[in-house]
Coordinates of N, CA and C in Angstrom, one line a residue:
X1 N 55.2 92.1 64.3 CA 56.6 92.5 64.3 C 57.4 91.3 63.7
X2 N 58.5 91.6 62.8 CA 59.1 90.4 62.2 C 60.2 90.1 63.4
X3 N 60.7 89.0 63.0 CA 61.6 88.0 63.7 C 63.2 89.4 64.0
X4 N 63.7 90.2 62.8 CA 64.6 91.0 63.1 C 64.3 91.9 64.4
X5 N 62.8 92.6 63.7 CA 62.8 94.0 64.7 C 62.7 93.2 65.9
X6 N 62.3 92.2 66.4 CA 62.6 91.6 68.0 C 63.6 91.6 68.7
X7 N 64.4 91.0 67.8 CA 65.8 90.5 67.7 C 66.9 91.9 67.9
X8 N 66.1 93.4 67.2 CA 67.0 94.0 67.6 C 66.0 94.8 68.8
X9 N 64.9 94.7 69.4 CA 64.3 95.5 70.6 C 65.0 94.6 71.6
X10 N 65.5 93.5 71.3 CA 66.0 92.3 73.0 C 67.2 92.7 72.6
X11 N 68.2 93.6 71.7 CA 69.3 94.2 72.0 C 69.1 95.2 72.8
X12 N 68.2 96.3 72.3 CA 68.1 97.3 73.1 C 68.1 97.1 73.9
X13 N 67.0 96.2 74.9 CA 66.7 95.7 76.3 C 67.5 95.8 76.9
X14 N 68.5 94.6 76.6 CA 69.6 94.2 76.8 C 70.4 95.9 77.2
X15 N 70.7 96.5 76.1 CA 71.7 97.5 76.6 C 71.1 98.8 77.6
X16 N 69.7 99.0 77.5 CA 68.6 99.3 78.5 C 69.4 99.0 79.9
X17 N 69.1 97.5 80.1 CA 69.2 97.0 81.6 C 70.9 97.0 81.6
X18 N 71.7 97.1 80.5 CA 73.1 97.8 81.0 C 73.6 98.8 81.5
X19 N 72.4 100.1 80.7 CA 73.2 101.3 81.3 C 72.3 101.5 82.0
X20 N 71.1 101.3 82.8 CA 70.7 101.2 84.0 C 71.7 100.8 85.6
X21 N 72.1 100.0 85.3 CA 73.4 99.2 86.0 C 73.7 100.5 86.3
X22 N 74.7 100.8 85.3 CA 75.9 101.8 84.8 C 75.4 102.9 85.8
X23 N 74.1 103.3 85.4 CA 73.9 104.5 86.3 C 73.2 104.7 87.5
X24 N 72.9 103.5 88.1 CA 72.8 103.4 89.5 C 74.3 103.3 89.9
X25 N 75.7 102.6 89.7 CA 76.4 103.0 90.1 C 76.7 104.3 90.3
X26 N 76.5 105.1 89.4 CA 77.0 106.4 89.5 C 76.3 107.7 90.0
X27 N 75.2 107.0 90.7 CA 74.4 108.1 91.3 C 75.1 109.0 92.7
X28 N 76.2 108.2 93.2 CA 76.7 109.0 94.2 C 77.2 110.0 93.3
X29 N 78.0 110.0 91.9 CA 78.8 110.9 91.7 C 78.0 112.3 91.2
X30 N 76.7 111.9 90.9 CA 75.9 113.3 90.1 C 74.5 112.6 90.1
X31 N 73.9 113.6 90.9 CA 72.4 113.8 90.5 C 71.9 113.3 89.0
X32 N 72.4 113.6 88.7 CA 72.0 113.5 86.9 C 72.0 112.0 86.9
X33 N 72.7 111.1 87.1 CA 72.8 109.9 87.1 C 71.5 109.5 87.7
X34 N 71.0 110.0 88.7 CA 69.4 109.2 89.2 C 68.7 109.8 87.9
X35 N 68.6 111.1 87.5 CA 67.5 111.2 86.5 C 67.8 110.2 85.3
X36 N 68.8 109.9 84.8 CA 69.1 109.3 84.1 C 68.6 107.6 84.1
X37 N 69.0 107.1 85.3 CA 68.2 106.1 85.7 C 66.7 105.6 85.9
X38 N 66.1 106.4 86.2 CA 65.0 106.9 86.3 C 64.2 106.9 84.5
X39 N 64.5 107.5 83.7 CA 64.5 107.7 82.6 C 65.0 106.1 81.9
X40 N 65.8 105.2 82.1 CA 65.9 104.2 81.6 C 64.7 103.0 81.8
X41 N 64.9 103.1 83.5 CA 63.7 102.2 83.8 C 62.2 102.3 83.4
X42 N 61.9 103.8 82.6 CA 60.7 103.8 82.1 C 60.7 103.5 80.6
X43 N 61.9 103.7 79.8 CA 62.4 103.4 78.7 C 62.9 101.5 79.0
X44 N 62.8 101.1 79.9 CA 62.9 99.2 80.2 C 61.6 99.2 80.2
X45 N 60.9 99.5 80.8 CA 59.4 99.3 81.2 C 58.5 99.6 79.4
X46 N 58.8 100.5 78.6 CA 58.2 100.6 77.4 C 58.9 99.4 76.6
X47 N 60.0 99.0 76.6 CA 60.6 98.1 75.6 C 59.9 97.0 75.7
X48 N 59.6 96.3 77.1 CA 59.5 95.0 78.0 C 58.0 94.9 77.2
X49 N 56.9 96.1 77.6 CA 55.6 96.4 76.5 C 55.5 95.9 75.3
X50 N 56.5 96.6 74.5 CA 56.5 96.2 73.3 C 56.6 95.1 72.5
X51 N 57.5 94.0 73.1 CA 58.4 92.9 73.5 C 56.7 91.8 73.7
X52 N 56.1 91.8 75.0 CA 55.1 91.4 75.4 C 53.5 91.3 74.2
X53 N 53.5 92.6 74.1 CA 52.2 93.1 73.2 C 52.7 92.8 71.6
X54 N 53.8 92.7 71.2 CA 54.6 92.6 70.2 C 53.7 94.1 69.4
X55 N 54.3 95.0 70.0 CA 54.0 96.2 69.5 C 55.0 96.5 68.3
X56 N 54.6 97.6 67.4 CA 55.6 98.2 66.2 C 56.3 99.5 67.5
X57 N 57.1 99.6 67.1 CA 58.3 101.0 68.2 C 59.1 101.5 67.2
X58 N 59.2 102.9 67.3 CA 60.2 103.4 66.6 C 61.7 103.2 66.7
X59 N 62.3 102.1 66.0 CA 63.6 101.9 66.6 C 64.9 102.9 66.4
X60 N 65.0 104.2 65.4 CA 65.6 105.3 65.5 C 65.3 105.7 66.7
X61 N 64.3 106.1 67.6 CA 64.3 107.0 68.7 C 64.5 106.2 69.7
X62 N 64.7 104.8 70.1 CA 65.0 103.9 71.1 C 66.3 104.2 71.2
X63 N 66.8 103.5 69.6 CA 68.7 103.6 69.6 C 68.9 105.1 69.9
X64 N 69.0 106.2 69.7 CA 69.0 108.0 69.6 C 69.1 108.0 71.5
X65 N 67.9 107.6 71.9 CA 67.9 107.5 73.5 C 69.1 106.5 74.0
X66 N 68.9 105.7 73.8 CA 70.2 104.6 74.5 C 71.6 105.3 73.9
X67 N 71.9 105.8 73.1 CA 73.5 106.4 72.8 C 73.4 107.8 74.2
X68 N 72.2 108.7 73.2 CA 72.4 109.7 74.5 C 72.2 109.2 76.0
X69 N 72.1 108.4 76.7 CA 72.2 108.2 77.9 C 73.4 107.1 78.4
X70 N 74.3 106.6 76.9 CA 75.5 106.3 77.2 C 76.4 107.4 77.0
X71 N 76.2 108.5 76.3 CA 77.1 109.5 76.1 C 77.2 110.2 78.1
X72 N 75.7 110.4 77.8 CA 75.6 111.1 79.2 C 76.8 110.2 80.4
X73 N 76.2 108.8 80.7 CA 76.3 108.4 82.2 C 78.1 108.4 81.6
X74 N 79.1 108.2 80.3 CA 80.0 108.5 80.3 C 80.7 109.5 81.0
X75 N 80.0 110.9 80.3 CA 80.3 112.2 81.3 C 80.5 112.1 82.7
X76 N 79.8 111.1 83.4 CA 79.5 111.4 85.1 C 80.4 110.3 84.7
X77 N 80.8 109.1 84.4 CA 82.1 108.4 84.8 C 83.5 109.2 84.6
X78 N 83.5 109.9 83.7 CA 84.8 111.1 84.0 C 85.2 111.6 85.1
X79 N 83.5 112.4 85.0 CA 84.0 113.4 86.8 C 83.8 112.5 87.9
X80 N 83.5 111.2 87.8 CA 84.1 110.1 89.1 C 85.6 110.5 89.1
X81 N 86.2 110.3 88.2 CA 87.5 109.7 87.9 C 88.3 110.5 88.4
X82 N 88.0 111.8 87.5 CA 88.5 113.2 88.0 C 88.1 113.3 89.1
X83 N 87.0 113.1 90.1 CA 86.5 113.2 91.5 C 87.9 112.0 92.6
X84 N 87.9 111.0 91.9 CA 89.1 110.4 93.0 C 90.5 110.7 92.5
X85 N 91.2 111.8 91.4 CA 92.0 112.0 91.2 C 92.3 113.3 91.8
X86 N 91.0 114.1 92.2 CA 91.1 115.6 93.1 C 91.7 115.5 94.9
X87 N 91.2 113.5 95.0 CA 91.2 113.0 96.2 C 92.8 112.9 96.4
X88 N 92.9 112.2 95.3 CA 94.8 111.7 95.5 C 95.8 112.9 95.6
X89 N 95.3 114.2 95.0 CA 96.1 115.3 94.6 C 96.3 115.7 96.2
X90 N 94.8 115.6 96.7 CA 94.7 116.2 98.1 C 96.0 115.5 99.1
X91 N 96.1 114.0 99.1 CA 96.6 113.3 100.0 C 98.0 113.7 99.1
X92 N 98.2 113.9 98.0 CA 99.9 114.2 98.0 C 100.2 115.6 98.3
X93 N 99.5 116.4 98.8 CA 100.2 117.4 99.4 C 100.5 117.2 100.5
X94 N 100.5 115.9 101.1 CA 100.8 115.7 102.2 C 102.2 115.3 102.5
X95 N 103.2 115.5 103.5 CA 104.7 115.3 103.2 C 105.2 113.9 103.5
X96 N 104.0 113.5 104.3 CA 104.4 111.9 105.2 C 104.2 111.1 103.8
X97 N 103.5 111.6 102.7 CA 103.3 110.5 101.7 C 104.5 109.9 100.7
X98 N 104.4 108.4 101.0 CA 105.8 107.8 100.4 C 105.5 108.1 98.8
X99 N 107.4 108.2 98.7 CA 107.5 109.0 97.2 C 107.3 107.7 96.3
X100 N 107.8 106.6 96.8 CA 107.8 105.9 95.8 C 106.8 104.4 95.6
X101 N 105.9 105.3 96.0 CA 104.7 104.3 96.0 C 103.7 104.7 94.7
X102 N 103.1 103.4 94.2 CA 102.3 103.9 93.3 C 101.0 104.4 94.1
X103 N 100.9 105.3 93.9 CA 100.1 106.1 95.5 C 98.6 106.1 94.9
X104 N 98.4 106.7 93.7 CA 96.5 106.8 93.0 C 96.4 105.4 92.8
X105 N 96.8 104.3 92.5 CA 96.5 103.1 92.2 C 96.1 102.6 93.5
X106 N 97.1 102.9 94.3 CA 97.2 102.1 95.4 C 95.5 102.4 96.4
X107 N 95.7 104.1 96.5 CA 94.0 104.5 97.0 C 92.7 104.6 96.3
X108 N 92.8 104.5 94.7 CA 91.8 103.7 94.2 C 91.6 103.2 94.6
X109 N 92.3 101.7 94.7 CA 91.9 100.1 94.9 C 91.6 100.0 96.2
X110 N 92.3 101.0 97.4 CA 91.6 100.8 98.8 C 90.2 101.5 98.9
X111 N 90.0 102.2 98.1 CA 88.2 102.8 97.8 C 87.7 101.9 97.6
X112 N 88.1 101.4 96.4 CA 87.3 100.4 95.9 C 86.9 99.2 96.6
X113 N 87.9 98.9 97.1 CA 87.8 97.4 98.6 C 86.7 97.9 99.6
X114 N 87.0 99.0 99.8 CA 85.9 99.2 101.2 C 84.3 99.9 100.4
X115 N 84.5 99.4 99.1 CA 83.3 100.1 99.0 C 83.1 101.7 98.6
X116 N 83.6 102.9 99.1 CA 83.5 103.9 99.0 C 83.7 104.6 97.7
X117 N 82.8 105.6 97.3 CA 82.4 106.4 96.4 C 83.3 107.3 95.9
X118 N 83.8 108.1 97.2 CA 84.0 109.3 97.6 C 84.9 109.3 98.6
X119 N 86.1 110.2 98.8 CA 86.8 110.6 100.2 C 87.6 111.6 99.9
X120 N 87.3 113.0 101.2 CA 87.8 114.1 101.6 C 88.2 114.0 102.8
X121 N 89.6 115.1 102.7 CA 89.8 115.2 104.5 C 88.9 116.4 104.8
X122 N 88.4 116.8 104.0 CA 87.2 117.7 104.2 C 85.7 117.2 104.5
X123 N 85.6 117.0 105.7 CA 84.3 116.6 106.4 C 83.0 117.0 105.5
X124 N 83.0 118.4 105.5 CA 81.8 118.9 104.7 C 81.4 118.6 103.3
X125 N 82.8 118.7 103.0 CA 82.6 118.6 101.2 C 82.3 116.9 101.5
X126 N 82.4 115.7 102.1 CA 81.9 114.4 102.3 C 80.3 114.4 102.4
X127 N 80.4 115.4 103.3 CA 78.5 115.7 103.8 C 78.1 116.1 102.3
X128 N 78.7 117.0 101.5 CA 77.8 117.5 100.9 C 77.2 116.8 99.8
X129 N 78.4 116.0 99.5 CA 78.3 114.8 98.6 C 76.8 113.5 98.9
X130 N 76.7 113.8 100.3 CA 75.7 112.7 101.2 C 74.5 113.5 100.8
X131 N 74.4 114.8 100.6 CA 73.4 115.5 100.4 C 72.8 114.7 99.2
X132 N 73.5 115.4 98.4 CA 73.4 115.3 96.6 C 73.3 113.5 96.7
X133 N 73.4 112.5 97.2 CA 72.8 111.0 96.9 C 71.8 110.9 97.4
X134 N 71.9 111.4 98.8 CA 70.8 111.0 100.2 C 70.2 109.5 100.2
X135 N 71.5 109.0 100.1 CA 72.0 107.3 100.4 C 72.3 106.9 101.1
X136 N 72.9 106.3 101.9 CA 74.2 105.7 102.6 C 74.9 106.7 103.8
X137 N 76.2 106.9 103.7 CA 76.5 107.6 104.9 C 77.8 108.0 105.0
X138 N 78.2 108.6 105.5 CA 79.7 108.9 106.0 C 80.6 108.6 106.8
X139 N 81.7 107.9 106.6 CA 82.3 107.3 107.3 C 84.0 107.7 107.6
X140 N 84.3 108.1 108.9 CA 85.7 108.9 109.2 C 86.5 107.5 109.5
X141 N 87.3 107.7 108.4 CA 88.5 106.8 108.2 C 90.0 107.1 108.6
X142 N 91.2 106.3 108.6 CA 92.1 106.7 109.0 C 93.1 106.5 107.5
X143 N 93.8 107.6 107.5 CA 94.0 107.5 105.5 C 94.9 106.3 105.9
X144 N 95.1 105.2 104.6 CA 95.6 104.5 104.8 C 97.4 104.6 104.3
X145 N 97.5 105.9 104.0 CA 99.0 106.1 103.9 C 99.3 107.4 104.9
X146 N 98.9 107.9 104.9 CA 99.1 109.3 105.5 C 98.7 109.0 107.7
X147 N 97.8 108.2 107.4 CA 97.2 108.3 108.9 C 96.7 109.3 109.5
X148 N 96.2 110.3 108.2 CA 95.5 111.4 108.8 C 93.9 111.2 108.8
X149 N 93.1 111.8 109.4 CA 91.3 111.5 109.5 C 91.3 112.0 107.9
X150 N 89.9 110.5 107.5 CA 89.7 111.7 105.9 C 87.9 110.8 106.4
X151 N 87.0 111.4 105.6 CA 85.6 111.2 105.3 C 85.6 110.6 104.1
X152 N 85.1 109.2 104.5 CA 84.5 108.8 102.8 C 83.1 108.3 102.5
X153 N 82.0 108.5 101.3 CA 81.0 108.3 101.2 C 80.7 107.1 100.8
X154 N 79.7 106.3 101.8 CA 79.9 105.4 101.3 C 78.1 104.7 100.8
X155 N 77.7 104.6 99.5 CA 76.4 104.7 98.9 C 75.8 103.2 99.3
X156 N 74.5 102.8 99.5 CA 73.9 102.1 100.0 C 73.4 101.5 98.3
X157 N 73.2 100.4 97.9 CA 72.9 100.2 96.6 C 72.0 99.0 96.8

């Protein structure tokens, strides 16, 4: 193997064990994200091979794999997004909520502090979410603007 094609399999690696990261975060949000994961670490595991054994690899079908599984775990960072933007919509139908607060930033960033994935005032749709990771756990909170009960998921990593 010459000094290049190494040089670009320890990029791949490299971006390998990035969107691996990427998509263990995002396994609470979609199933698809563990298969996805799952699928890298055996795609780390062949690169690490090659790397070792200084094998020849097809480097079109390495790079072709690594786009399509950043295209993908992209998609599931959307419907996160959209997933805590369906959250915020919920809490502003509520009337106690102050008008002039920056209110989605504001409960992002309290998700994000406590850790949590996910939150509904809907108990079940929280469970069902616990289903689809079968991680971590559910936790009944007190909204932190509204003071009404909401459920939020919170993933074990």
């Amino acid at each position: 193997m010459t000094e290049q094609t190494t040089s670009t399999l320890q990029q791949y690696l490299e971006k390998a064990y990035a969107l691996a990261y990427k998509a263990q975060r995002l396994i609470s949000v979609d199933r698809a994200a563990y298969r996805i994961f799952k699928e890298i670490k055996e795609l780390i595991g062949s690169l690490e091979e090659y790397i070792i054994n200084n094998i020849e690899y097809d480097s079109v079908e390495v790079g072709n794999k690594l786009k399509y599984y950043e295209k993908q775990l992209a998609l599931i960072e959307e419907k996160k997004d959209s997933l805590l933007l369906r959250f915020f919509r919920q809490m502003s139908e509520h009337p106690s909520l102050p008008q002039n607060l920056d209110e989605e930033k504001y409960i992002i960033n309290w998700m994000a502090s406590k850790g949590y994935e996910f939150c509904s005032y809907d108990k079940q749709e929280a469970l069902q979410k616990l289903d689809e990771v079968k991680e971590g756990g559910v936790i009944e909170e007190e909204d932190p603007l509204t003071g009404l009960d909401i459920w939020c998921l919170k993933v074990r990593k």
